[in-house]
PDB file of C-alpha atoms in Angstrom:
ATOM      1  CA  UNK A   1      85.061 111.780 190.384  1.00  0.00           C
ATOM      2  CA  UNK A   2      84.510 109.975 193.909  1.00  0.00           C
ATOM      3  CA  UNK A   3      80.956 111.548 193.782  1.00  0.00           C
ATOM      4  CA  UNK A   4      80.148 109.710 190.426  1.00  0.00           C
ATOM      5  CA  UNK A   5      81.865 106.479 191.874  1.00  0.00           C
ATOM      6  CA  UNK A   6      78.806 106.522 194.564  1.00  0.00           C
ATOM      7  CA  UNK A   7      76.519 106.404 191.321  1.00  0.00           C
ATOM      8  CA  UNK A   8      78.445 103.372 189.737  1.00  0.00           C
ATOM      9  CA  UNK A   9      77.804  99.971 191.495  1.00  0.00           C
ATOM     10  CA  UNK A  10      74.672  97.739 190.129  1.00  0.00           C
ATOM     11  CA  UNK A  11      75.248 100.199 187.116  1.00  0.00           C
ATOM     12  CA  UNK A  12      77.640  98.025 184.848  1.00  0.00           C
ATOM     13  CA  UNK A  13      77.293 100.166 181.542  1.00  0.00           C
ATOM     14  CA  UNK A  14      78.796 102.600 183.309  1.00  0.00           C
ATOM     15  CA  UNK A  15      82.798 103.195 183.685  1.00  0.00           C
ATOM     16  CA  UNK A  16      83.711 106.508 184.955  1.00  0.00           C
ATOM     17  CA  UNK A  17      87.931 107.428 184.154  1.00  0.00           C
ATOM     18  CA  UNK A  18      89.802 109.914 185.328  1.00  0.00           C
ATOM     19  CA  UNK A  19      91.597 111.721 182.451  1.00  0.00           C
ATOM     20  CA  UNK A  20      90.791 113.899 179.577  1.00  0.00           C
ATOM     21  CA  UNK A  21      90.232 113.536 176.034  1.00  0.00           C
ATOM     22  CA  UNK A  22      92.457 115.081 173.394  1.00  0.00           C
ATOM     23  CA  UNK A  23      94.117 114.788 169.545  1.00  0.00           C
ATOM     24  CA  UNK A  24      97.043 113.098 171.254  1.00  0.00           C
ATOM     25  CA  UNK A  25      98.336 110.930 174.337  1.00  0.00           C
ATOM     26  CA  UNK A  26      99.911 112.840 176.282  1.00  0.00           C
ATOM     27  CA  UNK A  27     100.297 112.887 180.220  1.00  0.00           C
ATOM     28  CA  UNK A  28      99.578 116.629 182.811  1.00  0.00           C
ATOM     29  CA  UNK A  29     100.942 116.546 186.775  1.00  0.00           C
ATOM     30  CA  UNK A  30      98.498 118.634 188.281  1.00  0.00           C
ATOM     31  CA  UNK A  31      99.384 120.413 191.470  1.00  0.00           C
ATOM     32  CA  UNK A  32      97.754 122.465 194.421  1.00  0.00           C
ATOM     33  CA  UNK A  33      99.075 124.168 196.986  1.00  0.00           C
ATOM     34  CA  UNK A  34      97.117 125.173 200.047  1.00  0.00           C
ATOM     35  CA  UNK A  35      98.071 128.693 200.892  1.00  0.00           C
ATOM     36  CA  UNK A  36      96.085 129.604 203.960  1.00  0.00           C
ATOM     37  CA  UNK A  37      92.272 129.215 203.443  1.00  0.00           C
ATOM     38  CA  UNK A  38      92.233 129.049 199.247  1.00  0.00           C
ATOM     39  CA  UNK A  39      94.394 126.559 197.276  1.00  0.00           C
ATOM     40  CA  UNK A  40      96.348 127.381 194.702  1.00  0.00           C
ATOM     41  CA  UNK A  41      96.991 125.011 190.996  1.00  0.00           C
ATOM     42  CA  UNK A  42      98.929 125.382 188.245  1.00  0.00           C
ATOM     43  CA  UNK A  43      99.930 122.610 185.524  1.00  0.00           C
ATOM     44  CA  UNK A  44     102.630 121.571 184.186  1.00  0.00           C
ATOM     45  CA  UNK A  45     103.041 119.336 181.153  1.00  0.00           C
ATOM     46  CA  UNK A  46     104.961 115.491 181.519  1.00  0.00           C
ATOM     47  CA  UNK A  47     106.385 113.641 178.117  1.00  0.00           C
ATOM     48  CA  UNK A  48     103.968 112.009 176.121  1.00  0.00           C
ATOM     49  CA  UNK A  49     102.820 108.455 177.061  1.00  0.00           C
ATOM     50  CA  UNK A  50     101.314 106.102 174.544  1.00  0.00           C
ATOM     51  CA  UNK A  51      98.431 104.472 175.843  1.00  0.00           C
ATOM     52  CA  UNK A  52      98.592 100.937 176.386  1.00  0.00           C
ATOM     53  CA  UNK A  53      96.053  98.522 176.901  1.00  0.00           C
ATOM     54  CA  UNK A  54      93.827  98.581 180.292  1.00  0.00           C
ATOM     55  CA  UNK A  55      93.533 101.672 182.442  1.00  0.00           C
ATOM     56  CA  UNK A  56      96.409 103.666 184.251  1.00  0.00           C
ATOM     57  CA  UNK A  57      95.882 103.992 187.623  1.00  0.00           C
ATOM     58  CA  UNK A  58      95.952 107.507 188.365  1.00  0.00           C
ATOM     59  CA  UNK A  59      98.961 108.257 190.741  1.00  0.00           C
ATOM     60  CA  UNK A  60      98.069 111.175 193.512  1.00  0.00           C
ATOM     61  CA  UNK A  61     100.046 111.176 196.945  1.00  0.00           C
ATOM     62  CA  UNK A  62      99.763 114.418 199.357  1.00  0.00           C
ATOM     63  CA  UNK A  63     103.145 116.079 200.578  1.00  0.00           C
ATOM     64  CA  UNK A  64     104.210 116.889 204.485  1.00  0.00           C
ATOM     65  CA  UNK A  65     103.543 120.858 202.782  1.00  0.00           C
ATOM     66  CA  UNK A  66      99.979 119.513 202.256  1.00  0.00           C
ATOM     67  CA  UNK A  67     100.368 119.691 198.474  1.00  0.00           C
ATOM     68  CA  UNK A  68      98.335 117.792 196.089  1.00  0.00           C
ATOM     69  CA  UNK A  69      99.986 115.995 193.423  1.00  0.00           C
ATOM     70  CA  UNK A  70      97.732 114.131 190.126  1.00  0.00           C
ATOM     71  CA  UNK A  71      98.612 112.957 186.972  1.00  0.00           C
ATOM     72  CA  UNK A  72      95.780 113.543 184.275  1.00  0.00           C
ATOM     73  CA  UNK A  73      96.088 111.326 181.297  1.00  0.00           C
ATOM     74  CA  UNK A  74      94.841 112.390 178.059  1.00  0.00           C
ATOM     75  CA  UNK A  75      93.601 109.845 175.578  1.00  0.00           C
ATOM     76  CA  UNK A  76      92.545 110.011 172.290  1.00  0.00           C
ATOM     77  CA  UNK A  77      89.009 108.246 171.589  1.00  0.00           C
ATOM     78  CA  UNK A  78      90.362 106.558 168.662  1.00  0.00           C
ATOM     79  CA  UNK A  79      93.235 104.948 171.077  1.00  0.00           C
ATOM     80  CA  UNK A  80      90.594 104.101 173.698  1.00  0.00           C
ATOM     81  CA  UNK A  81      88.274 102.550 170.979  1.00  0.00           C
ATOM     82  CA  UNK A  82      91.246 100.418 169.261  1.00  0.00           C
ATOM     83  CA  UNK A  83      92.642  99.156 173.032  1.00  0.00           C
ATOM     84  CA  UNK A  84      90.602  99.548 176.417  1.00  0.00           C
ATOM     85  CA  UNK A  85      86.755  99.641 174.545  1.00  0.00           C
ATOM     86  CA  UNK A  86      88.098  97.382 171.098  1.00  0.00           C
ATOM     87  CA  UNK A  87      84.968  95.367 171.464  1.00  0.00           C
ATOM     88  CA  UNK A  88      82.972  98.399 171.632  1.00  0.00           C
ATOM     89  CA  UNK A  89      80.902 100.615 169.134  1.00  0.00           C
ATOM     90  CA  UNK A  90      80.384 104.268 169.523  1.00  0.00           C
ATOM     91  CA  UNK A  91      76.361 105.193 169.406  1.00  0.00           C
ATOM     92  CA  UNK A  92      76.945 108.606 170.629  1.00  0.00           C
ATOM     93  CA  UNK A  93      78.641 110.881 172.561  1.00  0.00           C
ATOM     94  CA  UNK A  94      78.475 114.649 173.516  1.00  0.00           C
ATOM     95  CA  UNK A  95      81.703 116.856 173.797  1.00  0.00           C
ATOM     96  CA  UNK A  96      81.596 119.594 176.112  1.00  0.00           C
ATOM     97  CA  UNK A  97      84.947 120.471 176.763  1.00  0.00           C
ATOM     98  CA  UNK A  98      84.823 124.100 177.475  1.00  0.00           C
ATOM     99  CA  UNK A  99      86.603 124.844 174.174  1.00  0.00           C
ATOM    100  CA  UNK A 100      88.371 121.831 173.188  1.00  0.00           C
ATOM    101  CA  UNK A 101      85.928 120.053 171.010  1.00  0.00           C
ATOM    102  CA  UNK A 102      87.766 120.235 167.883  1.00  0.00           C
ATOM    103  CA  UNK A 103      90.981 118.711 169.448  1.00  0.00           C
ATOM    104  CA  UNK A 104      89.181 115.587 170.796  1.00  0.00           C
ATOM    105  CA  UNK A 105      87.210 115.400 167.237  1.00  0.00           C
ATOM    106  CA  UNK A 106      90.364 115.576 165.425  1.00  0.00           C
ATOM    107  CA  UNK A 107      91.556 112.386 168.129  1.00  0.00           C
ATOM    108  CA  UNK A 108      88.363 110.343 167.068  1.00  0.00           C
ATOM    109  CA  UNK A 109      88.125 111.019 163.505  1.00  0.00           C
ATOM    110  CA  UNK A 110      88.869 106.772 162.802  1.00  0.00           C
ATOM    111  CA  UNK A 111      85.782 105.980 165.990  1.00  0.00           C
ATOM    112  CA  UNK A 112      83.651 108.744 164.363  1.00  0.00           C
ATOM    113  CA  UNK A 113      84.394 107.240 160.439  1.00  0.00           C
ATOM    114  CA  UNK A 114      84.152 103.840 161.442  1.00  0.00           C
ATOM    115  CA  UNK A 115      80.852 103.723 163.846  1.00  0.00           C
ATOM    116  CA  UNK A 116      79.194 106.749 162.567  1.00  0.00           C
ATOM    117  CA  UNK A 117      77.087 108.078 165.621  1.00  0.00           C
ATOM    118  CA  UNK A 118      75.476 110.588 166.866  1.00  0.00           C
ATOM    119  CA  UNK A 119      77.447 113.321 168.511  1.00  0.00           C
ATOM    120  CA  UNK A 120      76.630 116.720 169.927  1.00  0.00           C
ATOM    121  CA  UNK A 121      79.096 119.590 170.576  1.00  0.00           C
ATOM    122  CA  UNK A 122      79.413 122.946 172.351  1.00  0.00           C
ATOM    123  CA  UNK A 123      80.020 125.967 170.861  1.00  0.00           C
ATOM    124  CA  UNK A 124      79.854 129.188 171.646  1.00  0.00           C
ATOM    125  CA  UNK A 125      79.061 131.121 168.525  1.00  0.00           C
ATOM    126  CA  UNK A 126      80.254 134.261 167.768  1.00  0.00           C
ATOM    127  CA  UNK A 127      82.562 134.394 171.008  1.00  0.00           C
ATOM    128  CA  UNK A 128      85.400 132.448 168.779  1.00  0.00           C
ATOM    129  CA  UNK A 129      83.987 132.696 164.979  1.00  0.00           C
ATOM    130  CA  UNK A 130      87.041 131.646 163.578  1.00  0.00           C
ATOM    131  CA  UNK A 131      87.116 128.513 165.829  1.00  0.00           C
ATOM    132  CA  UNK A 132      83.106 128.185 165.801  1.00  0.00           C
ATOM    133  CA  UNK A 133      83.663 128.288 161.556  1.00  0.00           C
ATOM    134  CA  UNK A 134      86.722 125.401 162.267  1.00  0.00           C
ATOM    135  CA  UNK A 135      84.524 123.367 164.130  1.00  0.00           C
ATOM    136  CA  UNK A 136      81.454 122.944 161.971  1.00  0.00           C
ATOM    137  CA  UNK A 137      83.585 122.023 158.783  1.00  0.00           C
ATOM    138  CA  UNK A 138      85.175 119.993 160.080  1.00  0.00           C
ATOM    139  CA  UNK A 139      81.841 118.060 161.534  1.00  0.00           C
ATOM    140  CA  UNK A 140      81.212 118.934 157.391  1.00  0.00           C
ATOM    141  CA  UNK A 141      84.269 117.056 156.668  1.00  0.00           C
ATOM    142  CA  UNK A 142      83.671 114.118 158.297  1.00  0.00           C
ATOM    143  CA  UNK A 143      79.844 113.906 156.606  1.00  0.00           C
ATOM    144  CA  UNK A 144      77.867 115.052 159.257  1.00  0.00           C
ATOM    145  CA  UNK A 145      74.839 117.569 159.238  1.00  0.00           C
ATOM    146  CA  UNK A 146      75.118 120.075 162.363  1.00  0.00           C
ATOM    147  CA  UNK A 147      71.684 121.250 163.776  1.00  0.00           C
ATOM    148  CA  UNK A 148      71.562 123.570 166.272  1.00  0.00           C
ATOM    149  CA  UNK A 149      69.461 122.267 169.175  1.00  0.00           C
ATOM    150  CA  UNK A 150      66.693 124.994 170.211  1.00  0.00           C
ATOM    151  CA  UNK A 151      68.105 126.411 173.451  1.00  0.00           C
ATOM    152  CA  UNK A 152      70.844 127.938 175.161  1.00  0.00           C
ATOM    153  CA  UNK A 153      73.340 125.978 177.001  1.00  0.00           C
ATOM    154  CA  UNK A 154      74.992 127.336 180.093  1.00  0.00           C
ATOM    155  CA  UNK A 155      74.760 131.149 181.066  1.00  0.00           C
ATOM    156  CA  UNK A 156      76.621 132.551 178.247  1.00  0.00           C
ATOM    157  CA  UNK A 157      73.545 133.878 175.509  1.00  0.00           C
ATOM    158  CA  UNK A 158      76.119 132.952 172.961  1.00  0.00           C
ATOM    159  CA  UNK A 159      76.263 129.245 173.640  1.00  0.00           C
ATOM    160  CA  UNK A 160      74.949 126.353 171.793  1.00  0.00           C
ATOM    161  CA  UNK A 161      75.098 122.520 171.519  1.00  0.00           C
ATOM    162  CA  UNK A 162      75.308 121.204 167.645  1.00  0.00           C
ATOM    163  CA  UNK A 163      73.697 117.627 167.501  1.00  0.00           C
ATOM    164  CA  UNK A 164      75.792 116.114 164.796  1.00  0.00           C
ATOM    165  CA  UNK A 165      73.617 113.354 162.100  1.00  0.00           C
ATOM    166  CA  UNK A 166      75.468 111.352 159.752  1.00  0.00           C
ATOM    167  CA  UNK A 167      74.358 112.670 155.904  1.00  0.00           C
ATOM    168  CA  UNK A 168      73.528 108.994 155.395  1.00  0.00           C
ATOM    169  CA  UNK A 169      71.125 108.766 158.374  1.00  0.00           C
ATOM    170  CA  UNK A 170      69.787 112.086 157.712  1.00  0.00           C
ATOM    171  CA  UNK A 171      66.521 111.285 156.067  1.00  0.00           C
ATOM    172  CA  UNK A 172      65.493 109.029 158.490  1.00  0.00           C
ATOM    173  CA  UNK A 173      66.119 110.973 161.537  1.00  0.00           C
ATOM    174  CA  UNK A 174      64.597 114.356 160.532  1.00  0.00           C
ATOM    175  CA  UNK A 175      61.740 111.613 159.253  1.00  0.00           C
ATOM    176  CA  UNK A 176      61.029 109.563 162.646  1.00  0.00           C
ATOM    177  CA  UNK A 177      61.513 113.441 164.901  1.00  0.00           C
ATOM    178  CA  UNK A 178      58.604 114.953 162.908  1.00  0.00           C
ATOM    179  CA  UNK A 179      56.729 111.691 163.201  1.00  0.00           C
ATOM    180  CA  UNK A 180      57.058 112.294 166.865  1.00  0.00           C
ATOM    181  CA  UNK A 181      56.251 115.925 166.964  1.00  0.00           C
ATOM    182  CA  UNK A 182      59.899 116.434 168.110  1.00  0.00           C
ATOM    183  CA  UNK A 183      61.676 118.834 165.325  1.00  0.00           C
ATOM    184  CA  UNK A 184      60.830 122.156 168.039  1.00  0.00           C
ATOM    185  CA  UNK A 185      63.809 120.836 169.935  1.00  0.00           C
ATOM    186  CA  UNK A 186      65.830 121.401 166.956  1.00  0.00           C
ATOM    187  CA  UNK A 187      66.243 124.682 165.024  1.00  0.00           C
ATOM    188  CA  UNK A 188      63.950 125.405 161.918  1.00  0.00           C
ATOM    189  CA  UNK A 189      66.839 124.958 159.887  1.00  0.00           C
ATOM    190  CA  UNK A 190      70.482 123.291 160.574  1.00  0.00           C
ATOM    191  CA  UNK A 191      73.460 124.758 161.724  1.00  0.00           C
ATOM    192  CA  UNK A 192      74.410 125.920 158.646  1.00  0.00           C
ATOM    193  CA  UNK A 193      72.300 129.444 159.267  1.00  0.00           C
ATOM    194  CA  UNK A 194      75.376 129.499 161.773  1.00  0.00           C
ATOM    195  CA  UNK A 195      77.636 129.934 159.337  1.00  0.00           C
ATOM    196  CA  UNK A 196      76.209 132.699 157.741  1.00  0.00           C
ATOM    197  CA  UNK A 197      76.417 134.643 161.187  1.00  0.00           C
ATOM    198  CA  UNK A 198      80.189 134.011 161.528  1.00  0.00           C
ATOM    199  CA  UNK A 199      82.345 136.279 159.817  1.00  0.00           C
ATOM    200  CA  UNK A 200      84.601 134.388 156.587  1.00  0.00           C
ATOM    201  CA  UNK A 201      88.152 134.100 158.275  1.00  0.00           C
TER     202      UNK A 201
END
């Protein structure tokens, strides 16, 4: 976080936060221990906050045991879009959230419906079917058309990112990529040749 602070003055469309995204507000007290020469975490789970209006410092003190102490917020896009960002429109985002996506979809659903942008997610295939068959009908659900973007993402083999067009916008996008010779960065067909790859169930 402090390193992407260096990165942020004469920048002003950028605002880093420190916090997660999620399907609900909820508050984490994050701890580690140093135990010789490693550290050791672990993370326990406060009561639910509602998010209000402006952004929560994030409270961190060290103890005389040399133990670090953080409390990790979790917001919900939707919450951030109606308070902190209200005079904001989401373009697009992408969700890598080792694992997660779905939950911070299912907390923007209301951004997503409202602004309808462009959004990519990660998925890792056939590692999680049942979650990787969750996750694209839902992106269904909300009327988007998942393509699978020509390339692997991370180490894993298995792992993808899913760039996410509105079914109204369609059309126009696949239209102005082959325009600009651009459609090998996307594969042949859409996600949807995903699905039939991931077992029913």
């Amino acid at each position: 976080f402090k390193t992407i602070q260096r990165y942020v003055p004469g920048r002003p469309n950028l605002v880093p936060m420190h916090g997660a995204l999620g399907s609900a507000s909820k508050s984490f007290l994050l701890k580690s221990a140093k135990v010789g020469h490693s550290s050791r975490s672990h993370t326990s789970m406060l009561q639910d906050t509602q998010l209000q209006a402006g952004v929560e410092d994030v409270k961190a003190n060290r103890t005389e045991k040399d133990e670090f102490k953080s409390t990790i917020h979790v917001h919900r896009l939707d919450d951030l879009f109606e308070h902190m960002w209200h005079e904001e429109k989401l373009a697009f985002a992408h969700i890598d959230v080792e694992g997660a996506e779905l939950d911070v979809l299912h907390g923007a659903e209301s951004t997503i419906q409202r602004d309808r942008p462009l959004f990519s997610v990660e998925v890792w295939v056939h590692k999680n079917h049942t979650y990787t068959r969750s996750l694209i009908d839902t992106v269904g659900a909300y009327g988007y058309r998942p393509y699978a973007i020509a390339e692997k993402c991370g180490l894993n083999l298995d792992c993808r990112n899913l760039l996410c067009v509105p079914t109204e916008r369609h059309s126009a996008f696949v239209a102005h990529l082959t325009s600009h010779d651009m459609m090998q960065w996307l594969s042949a067909s859409t996600a949807e040749s995903l699905i039939k790859t991931v077992p029913a169930g």
